[in-house]
mmCIF file of C-alpha atoms in Angstrom:
data_model
loop_
_atom_site.group_PDB
_atom_site.id
_atom_site.type_symbol
_atom_site.label_atom_id
_atom_site.label_comp_id
_atom_site.label_asym_id
_atom_site.label_seq_id
_atom_site.Cartn_x
_atom_site.Cartn_y
_atom_site.Cartn_z
ATOM 1 C CA MET A 143 214.167 -115.623 -63.830
ATOM 2 C CA SER A 144 215.492 -112.736 -62.037
ATOM 3 C CA ILE A 145 219.219 -111.972 -60.853
ATOM 4 C CA THR A 146 219.843 -110.425 -57.689
ATOM 5 C CA GLY A 147 220.673 -106.753 -57.676
ATOM 6 C CA ALA A 148 220.857 -106.928 -61.819
ATOM 7 C CA ILE A 149 220.178 -104.335 -63.960
ATOM 8 C CA ASP A 150 218.554 -104.386 -67.214
ATOM 9 C CA VAL A 151 220.713 -102.361 -69.996
ATOM 10 C CA PRO A 152 220.095 -101.549 -73.887
ATOM 11 C CA PRO A 153 221.098 -104.312 -76.638
ATOM 12 C CA GLY A 154 224.824 -103.618 -77.186
ATOM 13 C CA LEU A 155 225.469 -101.746 -73.827
ATOM 14 C CA ARG A 156 224.521 -98.217 -75.676
ATOM 15 C CA ASN A 157 224.616 -95.548 -73.637
ATOM 16 C CA VAL A 158 225.658 -97.445 -70.545
ATOM 17 C CA VAL A 159 228.770 -95.999 -68.144
ATOM 18 C CA VAL A 160 231.136 -98.681 -67.414
ATOM 19 C CA THR A 161 233.819 -96.956 -66.273
ATOM 20 C CA GLU A 162 235.735 -93.462 -65.787
ATOM 21 C CA THR A 163 238.556 -92.618 -68.184
ATOM 22 C CA GLY A 164 241.012 -89.502 -69.049
ATOM 23 C CA LEU A 165 241.733 -90.534 -72.433
ATOM 24 C CA GLY A 166 239.046 -88.827 -73.820
ATOM 25 C CA ASP A 167 235.486 -89.446 -75.268
ATOM 26 C CA VAL A 168 233.009 -89.284 -78.383
ATOM 27 C CA ARG A 169 229.947 -86.710 -78.231
ATOM 28 C CA GLY A 170 228.115 -88.030 -80.905
ATOM 29 C CA ASP A 171 224.931 -85.441 -80.879
ATOM 30 C CA GLU A 172 227.717 -82.830 -81.092
ATOM 31 C CA GLY A 173 230.301 -84.191 -83.588
ATOM 32 C CA PHE A 174 232.846 -83.676 -81.740
ATOM 33 C CA TYR A 175 235.701 -86.340 -80.020
ATOM 34 C CA HIS A 176 238.941 -85.466 -78.338
ATOM 35 C CA TYR A 177 241.924 -87.145 -76.771
ATOM 36 C CA ARG A 178 242.462 -85.811 -73.169
ATOM 37 C CA GLN A 179 241.648 -82.473 -72.974
ATOM 38 C CA TYR A 180 242.329 -81.420 -76.915
ATOM 39 C CA SER A 181 239.957 -81.929 -79.823
ATOM 40 C CA ALA A 182 241.188 -84.972 -81.833
ATOM 41 C CA ILE A 183 240.725 -83.085 -85.001
ATOM 42 C CA ASP A 184 242.760 -80.201 -83.947
ATOM 43 C CA LEU A 185 245.372 -82.780 -82.942
ATOM 44 C CA ALA A 186 245.595 -84.268 -86.266
ATOM 45 C CA ARG A 187 245.691 -80.876 -88.348
ATOM 46 C CA LYS A 188 248.890 -79.561 -86.019
ATOM 47 C CA LYS A 189 250.865 -82.235 -84.554
ATOM 48 C CA THR A 190 252.469 -85.674 -85.380
ATOM 49 C CA VAL A 191 251.515 -89.118 -84.505
ATOM 50 C CA GLU A 192 254.733 -89.381 -82.177
ATOM 51 C CA ASP A 193 253.317 -86.439 -80.144
ATOM 52 C CA VAL A 194 249.390 -87.731 -80.132
ATOM 53 C CA TRP A 195 251.218 -90.891 -79.122
ATOM 54 C CA PHE A 196 253.344 -89.408 -76.135
ATOM 55 C CA LEU A 197 249.615 -87.515 -75.033
ATOM 56 C CA MET A 198 247.908 -90.405 -74.602
ATOM 57 C CA PHE A 199 250.471 -92.678 -72.628
ATOM 58 C CA GLU A 200 251.976 -89.623 -70.400
ATOM 59 C CA GLY A 201 249.191 -87.565 -70.124
ATOM 60 C CA ARG A 202 250.473 -83.910 -71.733
ATOM 61 C CA LEU A 203 251.720 -83.083 -75.356
ATOM 62 C CA PRO A 204 255.787 -83.370 -75.272
ATOM 63 C CA SER A 205 258.151 -80.466 -74.925
ATOM 64 C CA ASP A 206 260.847 -79.818 -77.781
ATOM 65 C CA ASP A 207 263.412 -82.321 -76.162
ATOM 66 C CA GLU A 208 260.639 -85.450 -74.804
ATOM 67 C CA ARG A 209 259.665 -85.396 -78.664
ATOM 68 C CA GLU A 210 263.228 -86.017 -79.598
ATOM 69 C CA GLN A 211 264.016 -88.572 -76.697
ATOM 70 C CA PHE A 212 260.514 -90.349 -77.476
ATOM 71 C CA VAL A 213 261.686 -90.595 -81.204
ATOM 72 C CA ALA A 214 264.689 -91.722 -80.405
ATOM 73 C CA GLU A 215 263.407 -94.633 -77.757
ATOM 74 C CA LEU A 216 260.910 -95.386 -80.548
ATOM 75 C CA ALA A 217 263.431 -96.221 -83.305
ATOM 76 C CA PRO A 218 265.036 -99.612 -82.022
ATOM 77 C CA LEU A 219 261.656 -100.916 -80.743
ATOM 78 C CA ARG A 220 260.177 -100.843 -84.775
ATOM 79 C CA VAL A 221 262.905 -103.549 -85.667
ATOM 80 C CA LEU A 222 261.328 -107.025 -86.236
ATOM 81 C CA PRO A 223 262.711 -109.633 -83.372
ATOM 82 C CA SER A 224 264.519 -112.098 -84.535
ATOM 83 C CA GLU A 225 262.296 -114.554 -82.814
ATOM 84 C CA VAL A 226 259.483 -112.870 -84.798
ATOM 85 C CA ARG A 227 261.593 -112.270 -88.128
ATOM 86 C CA GLU A 228 262.198 -115.962 -88.529
ATOM 87 C CA VAL A 229 258.505 -117.298 -88.569
ATOM 88 C CA LEU A 230 257.070 -114.235 -90.417
ATOM 89 C CA PRO A 231 257.725 -116.329 -93.861
ATOM 90 C CA ALA A 232 255.168 -119.130 -93.016
ATOM 91 C CA VAL A 233 252.581 -116.743 -91.313
ATOM 92 C CA ALA A 234 252.355 -114.479 -94.340
ATOM 93 C CA ALA A 235 251.954 -117.782 -96.839
ATOM 94 C CA ALA A 236 249.617 -119.606 -94.475
ATOM 95 C CA GLY A 237 245.689 -119.620 -95.949
ATOM 96 C CA ALA A 238 244.297 -119.218 -99.294
ATOM 97 C CA THR A 239 243.735 -115.640 -98.459
ATOM 98 C CA PHE A 240 245.553 -113.680 -97.076
ATOM 99 C CA ASN A 241 244.615 -112.077 -93.464
ATOM 100 C CA PRO A 242 247.291 -109.287 -92.241
ATOM 101 C CA LEU A 243 245.244 -108.721 -88.650
ATOM 102 C CA ALA A 244 245.440 -112.609 -88.005
ATOM 103 C CA GLY A 245 249.170 -112.806 -89.140
ATOM 104 C CA LEU A 246 249.486 -109.830 -86.668
ATOM 105 C CA ARG A 247 247.940 -111.415 -83.707
ATOM 106 C CA THR A 248 249.800 -114.605 -84.341
ATOM 107 C CA ALA A 249 253.344 -112.252 -84.508
ATOM 108 C CA LEU A 250 252.540 -110.162 -81.681
ATOM 109 C CA SER A 251 251.405 -113.460 -79.526
ATOM 110 C CA LEU A 252 255.037 -114.841 -80.341
ATOM 111 C CA LEU A 253 256.763 -111.520 -79.477
ATOM 112 C CA ALA A 254 255.304 -112.098 -75.944
ATOM 113 C CA ALA A 255 256.424 -115.674 -75.314
ATOM 114 C CA ALA A 256 259.754 -115.035 -76.684
ATOM 115 C CA ARG A 257 260.299 -111.737 -74.900
ATOM 116 C CA GLY A 258 258.182 -113.191 -71.483
ATOM 117 C CA LEU A 259 256.130 -110.600 -71.531
ATOM 118 C CA PRO A 260 254.622 -110.348 -68.021
ATOM 119 C CA PRO A 261 250.849 -110.320 -66.447
ATOM 120 C CA LEU A 262 249.756 -106.598 -66.393
ATOM 121 C CA TRP A 263 248.983 -107.686 -62.291
ATOM 122 C CA ASP A 264 252.526 -108.843 -61.615
ATOM 123 C CA ALA A 265 253.895 -105.727 -63.842
ATOM 124 C CA ASP A 266 254.785 -102.022 -62.429
ATOM 125 C CA PRO A 267 253.713 -99.358 -64.200
ATOM 126 C CA VAL A 268 257.419 -98.853 -66.195
ATOM 127 C CA ARG A 269 257.242 -102.121 -67.453
ATOM 128 C CA ARG A 270 253.570 -102.256 -68.600
ATOM 129 C CA THR A 271 254.296 -99.042 -70.106
ATOM 130 C CA ALA A 272 257.770 -100.580 -71.762
ATOM 131 C CA ASP A 273 255.644 -103.572 -73.429
ATOM 132 C CA ALA A 274 252.830 -101.577 -74.601
ATOM 133 C CA MET A 275 255.741 -99.465 -76.351
ATOM 134 C CA LEU A 276 257.245 -102.337 -77.778
ATOM 135 C CA VAL A 277 253.581 -103.780 -79.218
ATOM 136 C CA CYS A 278 253.054 -100.093 -80.841
ATOM 137 C CA ALA A 279 256.060 -99.507 -82.364
ATOM 138 C CA VAL A 280 256.738 -103.112 -84.116
ATOM 139 C CA THR A 281 253.122 -103.443 -85.188
ATOM 140 C CA PRO A 282 253.434 -101.540 -88.194
ATOM 141 C CA THR A 283 256.801 -103.477 -89.030
ATOM 142 C CA ILE A 284 255.014 -106.714 -88.545
ATOM 143 C CA LEU A 285 252.095 -105.655 -90.747
ATOM 144 C CA ALA A 286 254.185 -104.500 -93.696
ATOM 145 C CA ALA A 287 256.614 -107.316 -93.301
ATOM 146 C CA LEU A 288 253.841 -110.012 -93.781
ATOM 147 C CA TYR A 289 252.207 -108.117 -96.681
ATOM 148 C CA ARG A 290 255.399 -107.734 -98.634
ATOM 149 C CA LEU A 291 256.150 -112.082 -98.261
ATOM 150 C CA ARG A 292 252.761 -112.354 -98.953
ATOM 151 C CA GLN A 293 253.579 -110.287 -102.390
ATOM 152 C CA GLY A 294 257.100 -112.403 -102.903
ATOM 153 C CA GLU A 295 259.033 -109.519 -101.905
ATOM 154 C CA GLU A 296 261.544 -108.878 -99.060
ATOM 155 C CA PRO A 297 260.604 -106.980 -95.756
ATOM 156 C CA LEU A 298 262.005 -104.133 -95.325
ATOM 157 C CA GLU A 299 263.847 -102.461 -92.150
ATOM 158 C CA PRO A 300 262.310 -99.279 -90.421
ATOM 159 C CA ARG A 301 264.166 -96.415 -91.173
ATOM 160 C CA ALA A 302 264.610 -94.069 -88.009
ATOM 161 C CA ASP A 303 264.693 -90.919 -90.216
ATOM 162 C CA LEU A 304 261.068 -91.280 -91.094
ATOM 163 C CA THR A 305 257.731 -90.301 -89.226
ATOM 164 C CA ALA A 306 255.888 -93.110 -88.303
ATOM 165 C CA ALA A 307 253.736 -92.063 -90.967
ATOM 166 C CA ALA A 308 256.047 -91.739 -93.809
ATOM 167 C CA ASN A 309 257.713 -94.990 -92.261
ATOM 168 C CA TRP A 310 254.388 -96.782 -92.655
ATOM 169 C CA LEU A 311 254.211 -95.951 -96.419
ATOM 170 C CA TYR A 312 257.781 -96.542 -96.900
ATOM 171 C CA LEU A 313 257.496 -99.835 -95.511
ATOM 172 C CA VAL A 314 254.562 -101.221 -97.606
ATOM 173 C CA THR A 315 254.969 -100.139 -100.685
ATOM 174 C CA GLY A 316 258.852 -100.017 -100.715
ATOM 175 C CA ARG A 317 259.431 -96.408 -101.865
ATOM 176 C CA GLU A 318 260.075 -93.144 -99.628
ATOM 177 C CA PRO A 319 256.646 -91.115 -99.696
ATOM 178 C CA ASP A 320 256.456 -87.500 -100.509
ATOM 179 C CA ALA A 321 255.603 -84.889 -97.840
ATOM 180 C CA VAL A 322 251.853 -84.608 -99.122
ATOM 181 C CA GLN A 323 251.155 -88.317 -99.041
ATOM 182 C CA ALA A 324 252.930 -88.451 -95.602
ATOM 183 C CA ARG A 325 251.178 -85.951 -94.005
ATOM 184 C CA ALA A 326 247.600 -87.019 -95.500
ATOM 185 C CA ILE A 327 248.188 -90.352 -93.950
ATOM 186 C CA GLU A 328 249.782 -89.094 -90.535
ATOM 187 C CA HIS A 329 246.267 -86.787 -90.429
ATOM 188 C CA TYR A 330 244.416 -90.082 -90.907
ATOM 189 C CA LEU A 331 246.479 -92.106 -88.503
ATOM 190 C CA ILE A 332 246.408 -89.510 -85.590
ATOM 191 C CA ALA A 333 242.065 -89.190 -86.137
ATOM 192 C CA THR A 334 241.815 -92.848 -85.711
ATOM 193 C CA ILE A 335 244.021 -93.748 -82.683
ATOM 194 C CA ASP A 336 241.127 -93.304 -79.926
ATOM 195 C CA HIS A 337 236.908 -93.566 -80.397
ATOM 196 C CA GLY A 338 235.837 -93.846 -77.169
ATOM 197 C CA PHE A 339 234.716 -97.023 -75.774
ATOM 198 C CA ASN A 340 234.520 -99.335 -79.116
ATOM 199 C CA ALA A 341 234.384 -102.762 -79.476
ATOM 200 C CA SER A 342 237.630 -103.383 -79.454
ATOM 201 C CA THR A 343 238.925 -100.763 -76.971
ATOM 202 C CA PHE A 344 235.806 -102.555 -74.652
ATOM 203 C CA THR A 345 237.316 -105.717 -75.610
ATOM 204 C CA ALA A 346 240.937 -104.506 -74.693
ATOM 205 C CA ARG A 347 239.777 -103.378 -71.197
ATOM 206 C CA VAL A 348 238.146 -106.456 -70.394
ATOM 207 C CA ILE A 349 240.934 -108.242 -70.856
ATOM 208 C CA ALA A 350 243.397 -105.965 -69.336
ATOM 209 C CA SER A 351 241.002 -106.123 -66.125
ATOM 210 C CA THR A 352 242.115 -109.710 -65.687
ATOM 211 C CA GLY A 353 245.618 -109.028 -64.974
ATOM 212 C CA ALA A 354 246.713 -110.772 -68.802
ATOM 213 C CA ASP A 355 249.524 -109.375 -70.458
ATOM 214 C CA VAL A 356 249.441 -106.521 -72.771
ATOM 215 C CA VAL A 357 249.672 -108.812 -75.685
ATOM 216 C CA SER A 358 246.745 -111.068 -74.656
ATOM 217 C CA ALA A 359 244.590 -107.548 -74.524
ATOM 218 C CA VAL A 360 245.603 -106.107 -78.181
ATOM 219 C CA ALA A 361 245.169 -109.336 -79.839
ATOM 220 C CA GLY A 362 241.559 -109.567 -78.106
ATOM 221 C CA ALA A 363 241.347 -106.234 -79.502
ATOM 222 C CA ILE A 364 242.186 -107.255 -82.905
ATOM 223 C CA GLY A 365 239.775 -109.683 -83.133
ATOM 224 C CA ALA A 366 237.255 -107.310 -82.510
ATOM 225 C CA PHE A 367 238.392 -105.060 -84.678
ATOM 226 C CA SER A 368 238.484 -107.494 -87.985
ATOM 227 C CA GLY A 369 235.136 -107.611 -87.989
ATOM 228 C CA PRO A 370 233.593 -105.528 -90.857
ATOM 229 C CA LEU A 371 230.990 -103.744 -88.879
ATOM 230 C CA HIS A 372 234.150 -102.686 -87.097
ATOM 231 C CA GLY A 373 237.829 -101.691 -88.399
ATOM 232 C CA GLY A 374 237.208 -104.071 -91.763
ATOM 233 C CA ALA A 375 235.387 -101.104 -93.610
ATOM 234 C CA PRO A 376 237.445 -98.825 -95.512
ATOM 235 C CA ASP A 377 238.508 -101.151 -98.484
ATOM 236 C CA ARG A 378 234.908 -102.162 -98.726
ATOM 237 C CA ALA A 379 233.427 -98.633 -98.723
ATOM 238 C CA LEU A 380 235.775 -98.139 -101.802
ATOM 239 C CA ALA A 381 234.446 -101.223 -103.181
ATOM 240 C CA SER A 382 231.270 -99.647 -103.030
ATOM 241 C CA LEU A 383 232.409 -96.763 -105.329
ATOM 242 C CA ASP A 384 233.512 -99.421 -108.086
ATOM 243 C CA GLU A 385 229.977 -101.201 -107.721
ATOM 244 C CA ILE A 386 228.223 -97.982 -108.583
ATOM 245 C CA GLY A 387 230.851 -97.075 -111.188
ATOM 246 C CA THR A 388 229.034 -94.182 -112.857
ATOM 247 C CA PRO A 389 226.847 -91.028 -111.295
ATOM 248 C CA ASP A 390 224.060 -92.075 -112.884
ATOM 249 C CA ARG A 391 223.606 -95.840 -111.050
ATOM 250 C CA ILE A 392 223.915 -94.220 -107.290
ATOM 251 C CA ASP A 393 220.418 -93.908 -106.883
ATOM 252 C CA GLU A 394 219.720 -97.378 -108.156
ATOM 253 C CA TRP A 395 222.193 -98.903 -106.535
ATOM 254 C CA VAL A 396 221.421 -97.483 -102.934
ATOM 255 C CA ARG A 397 218.126 -98.337 -103.507
ATOM 256 C CA ALA A 398 218.481 -101.270 -103.949
ATOM 257 C CA LYS A 399 220.733 -102.021 -101.338
ATOM 258 C CA VAL A 400 218.097 -100.562 -98.902
ATOM 259 C CA THR A 401 215.469 -102.674 -100.150
ATOM 260 C CA ALA A 402 217.592 -105.933 -99.966
ATOM 261 C CA GLY A 403 218.133 -104.799 -96.251
ATOM 262 C CA ASP A 404 221.731 -104.570 -96.978
ATOM 263 C CA ARG A 405 224.547 -101.982 -95.312
ATOM 264 C CA ILE A 406 225.571 -99.359 -97.034
ATOM 265 C CA MET A 407 229.690 -99.428 -95.753
ATOM 266 C CA GLY A 408 231.128 -96.101 -94.841
ATOM 267 C CA PHE A 409 227.815 -94.582 -94.210
ATOM 268 C CA GLY A 410 225.978 -94.507 -90.694
ATOM 269 C CA HIS A 411 227.925 -94.084 -86.961
ATOM 270 C CA ALA A 412 227.055 -95.843 -83.629
ATOM 271 C CA VAL A 413 227.631 -92.883 -82.034
ATOM 272 C CA TYR A 414 227.577 -89.872 -84.377
ATOM 273 C CA ARG A 415 224.190 -88.018 -85.298
ATOM 274 C CA THR A 416 225.981 -85.461 -86.889
ATOM 275 C CA GLU A 417 228.371 -85.824 -89.616
ATOM 276 C CA ASP A 418 231.588 -87.643 -88.737
ATOM 277 C CA PRO A 419 234.376 -85.210 -87.623
ATOM 278 C CA ARG A 420 237.058 -87.786 -88.998
ATOM 279 C CA SER A 421 235.126 -88.234 -92.436
ATOM 280 C CA LEU A 422 234.870 -84.030 -92.973
ATOM 281 C CA MET A 423 238.893 -83.851 -92.249
ATOM 282 C CA LEU A 424 239.294 -86.377 -94.310
ATOM 283 C CA ARG A 425 237.457 -85.198 -97.324
ATOM 284 C CA ASP A 426 239.183 -81.859 -97.138
ATOM 285 C CA ILE A 427 242.148 -83.766 -97.527
ATOM 286 C CA ALA A 428 240.918 -85.887 -100.223
ATOM 287 C CA VAL A 429 239.865 -82.918 -102.240
ATOM 288 C CA ASP A 430 243.265 -81.333 -101.674
ATOM 289 C CA LEU A 431 244.748 -84.500 -103.303
ATOM 290 C CA GLY A 432 242.326 -84.226 -106.189
ATOM 291 C CA GLY A 433 241.721 -86.350 -109.201
ATOM 292 C CA ASP A 434 238.698 -88.077 -110.726
ATOM 293 C CA LEU A 435 238.544 -90.646 -107.262
ATOM 294 C CA VAL A 436 237.872 -87.788 -105.160
ATOM 295 C CA ASP A 437 235.438 -86.029 -107.420
ATOM 296 C CA PHE A 438 233.360 -89.022 -107.880
ATOM 297 C CA ALA A 439 233.833 -89.976 -104.204
ATOM 298 C CA THR A 440 231.991 -86.533 -102.839
ATOM 299 C CA THR A 441 229.209 -86.923 -106.069
ATOM 300 C CA VAL A 442 228.214 -90.481 -104.592
ATOM 301 C CA GLU A 443 228.632 -89.465 -100.782
ATOM 302 C CA GLY A 444 226.293 -86.329 -101.659
ATOM 303 C CA ARG A 445 223.694 -88.164 -103.264
ATOM 304 C CA ILE A 446 224.080 -91.395 -100.763
ATOM 305 C CA VAL A 447 223.278 -89.264 -98.101
ATOM 306 C CA GLU A 448 219.893 -87.492 -99.864
ATOM 307 C CA VAL A 449 218.879 -90.862 -100.961
ATOM 308 C CA LEU A 450 219.095 -92.235 -97.300
ATOM 309 C CA ALA A 451 217.546 -89.184 -96.133
ATOM 310 C CA GLU A 452 214.131 -89.591 -98.524
ATOM 311 C CA LEU A 453 214.946 -93.919 -97.890
ATOM 312 C CA LYS A 454 215.172 -93.915 -93.888
ATOM 313 C CA PRO A 455 213.603 -90.083 -92.592
ATOM 314 C CA GLY A 456 215.381 -89.392 -89.409
ATOM 315 C CA ARG A 457 217.677 -91.979 -89.390
ATOM 316 C CA ASN A 458 220.961 -89.126 -90.184
ATOM 317 C CA LEU A 459 223.047 -91.150 -92.087
ATOM 318 C CA TYR A 460 226.512 -89.521 -93.042
ATOM 319 C CA ALA A 461 229.580 -90.527 -94.311
ATOM 320 C CA ASN A 462 231.663 -92.280 -91.807
ATOM 321 C CA VAL A 463 235.219 -92.096 -91.273
ATOM 322 C CA GLU A 464 235.571 -95.194 -93.693
ATOM 323 C CA PHE A 465 234.028 -93.667 -96.686
ATOM 324 C CA TYR A 466 237.209 -91.251 -97.407
ATOM 325 C CA ALA A 467 239.571 -92.759 -95.351
ATOM 326 C CA GLY A 468 239.806 -95.426 -98.139
ATOM 327 C CA VAL A 469 240.030 -92.775 -100.548
ATOM 328 C CA VAL A 470 242.929 -91.278 -99.310
ATOM 329 C CA MET A 471 244.463 -94.223 -99.028
ATOM 330 C CA GLU A 472 244.133 -95.180 -102.546
ATOM 331 C CA LEU A 473 245.581 -92.043 -103.623
ATOM 332 C CA CYS A 474 248.900 -92.797 -101.196
ATOM 333 C CA GLY A 475 249.456 -95.701 -102.936
ATOM 334 C CA LEU A 476 248.535 -98.134 -99.886
ATOM 335 C CA PRO A 477 246.866 -101.218 -101.629
ATOM 336 C CA ARG A 478 243.299 -102.339 -100.365
ATOM 337 C CA LEU A 479 244.499 -104.965 -98.637
ATOM 338 C CA MET A 480 246.201 -102.920 -96.436
ATOM 339 C CA PHE A 481 243.870 -100.328 -95.740
ATOM 340 C CA THR A 482 242.286 -101.874 -92.309
ATOM 341 C CA PRO A 483 245.526 -102.482 -91.535
ATOM 342 C CA THR A 484 246.550 -99.180 -91.598
ATOM 343 C CA PHE A 485 243.527 -98.343 -89.107
ATOM 344 C CA ALA A 486 245.096 -100.661 -86.878
ATOM 345 C CA VAL A 487 248.427 -98.924 -86.972
ATOM 346 C CA SER A 488 247.052 -96.005 -85.250
ATOM 347 C CA ARG A 489 244.456 -97.882 -83.188
ATOM 348 C CA VAL A 490 247.044 -100.194 -81.500
ATOM 349 C CA ILE A 491 248.051 -96.970 -79.722
ATOM 350 C CA GLY A 492 244.628 -96.017 -78.490
ATOM 351 C CA TRP A 493 244.110 -99.809 -77.330
ATOM 352 C CA THR A 494 247.588 -99.488 -75.375
ATOM 353 C CA ALA A 495 246.472 -96.476 -73.777
ATOM 354 C CA ASN A 496 243.246 -97.997 -72.453
ATOM 355 C CA ILE A 497 245.138 -100.791 -71.712
ATOM 356 C CA LEU A 498 247.367 -99.060 -69.281
ATOM 357 C CA GLU A 499 244.591 -97.364 -67.905
ATOM 358 C CA GLN A 500 242.664 -100.363 -66.902
ATOM 359 C CA ALA A 501 245.652 -102.209 -65.551
ATOM 360 C CA ALA A 502 245.864 -99.461 -62.738
ATOM 361 C CA GLU A 503 242.392 -100.621 -61.664
ATOM 362 C CA SER A 504 241.885 -103.385 -59.153
ATOM 363 C CA LYS A 505 238.332 -104.873 -60.281
ATOM 364 C CA ILE A 506 237.751 -107.260 -62.980
ATOM 365 C CA ILE A 507 235.098 -106.771 -65.552
ATOM 366 C CA ARG A 508 232.262 -109.116 -64.909
ATOM 367 C CA PRO A 509 228.999 -108.653 -65.909
ATOM 368 C CA ALA A 510 225.528 -110.731 -65.751
ATOM 369 C CA ALA A 511 223.428 -112.149 -68.569
ATOM 370 C CA ARG A 512 219.776 -113.265 -68.246
ATOM 371 C CA TYR A 513 219.328 -116.855 -68.862
ATOM 372 C CA ILE A 514 216.237 -117.218 -71.390
ATOM 373 C CA GLY A 515 216.556 -121.241 -72.268
ATOM 374 C CA GLU A 516 214.239 -123.910 -71.005
ATOM 375 C CA PRO A 517 213.819 -123.659 -67.187
ATOM 376 C CA PRO A 518 216.096 -126.016 -65.172
ATOM 377 C CA PRO A 519 217.099 -128.461 -63.509
ATOM 378 C CA ALA A 520 215.419 -130.940 -66.464
ATOM 379 C CA PRO A 521 216.389 -134.716 -66.100
ATOM 380 C CA VAL A 522 219.049 -135.860 -67.859
ATOM 381 C CA PRO A 523 217.746 -138.303 -70.474
ATOM 382 C CA THR A 524 219.544 -141.878 -69.893
#
């Protein structure tokens, strides 16, 4: 049966333009992506998380005075509200397996209820931005607190004297990071703030298009992000290095994976047909940090690319952001349980920037589906 006015699109909406955005774009054929008018990689190399956060929300990079004011506004927002703090021990203890993203969804939902976050439809731009700022600022504190509670340790208070990246490392590990580690994580955080209309970002915008509150849209994005085909791969990519173990096992391991039809985590990307620019930057950072893990990772990467080119000719499968992200985070002292949450710490800024942009629109996102089941109306059995 046909749907009046329906347009067939590729599976997964691939290359289908669903809206216009001023936030950025990914040019997969060129191996390039940008935030606003700036190369995202250039921003990662030259600016701070706070600078790029301001850029995504305000549309321009901050002046020195604006940066100072922005950082001052963020400091109190990072502190856990009492309503959330009281329930975090129970959230952290729930389940046989620790699931920090599920805990984050729960805590943010409580925050929205306790603070009375209004629907986007009913809020003015100032209130929308304030709610988005709160969600972004408190997300790292919640995630770190959940981790420490699960480990039997007390959560730490965020420090106003530390940058967003250094604060994250401190809140999770309990140690003030050295400047090299903090900057390495800052590179990663900036590089992963936004990345086109990926599944979680699109989910956030669909929910925002209904006029729901900021947290509802972020919670939906977190749900999409938690899937291993999206945000849940940095620890799995590093686990692959553990499975391989030694350089002489690389070929055997790759061929076995391909033969079994298994996905090799950390390789391939839905958009890039060249090397992932985020992976290239993180590889450079990993090499600067140095060590046996880096030497092994670069050897494995090179050989996997060669074997995949042989087994899957024409596919152009290269290392993606997750492969070296895991290496960098491991070298900076983050536990593997917190690799994907680290990704969420940055991506929540991109989600909320998209939510704010979508909230300025008045049209709900409502696609159609073509029914392919048994033809109706069938008689209902008595």
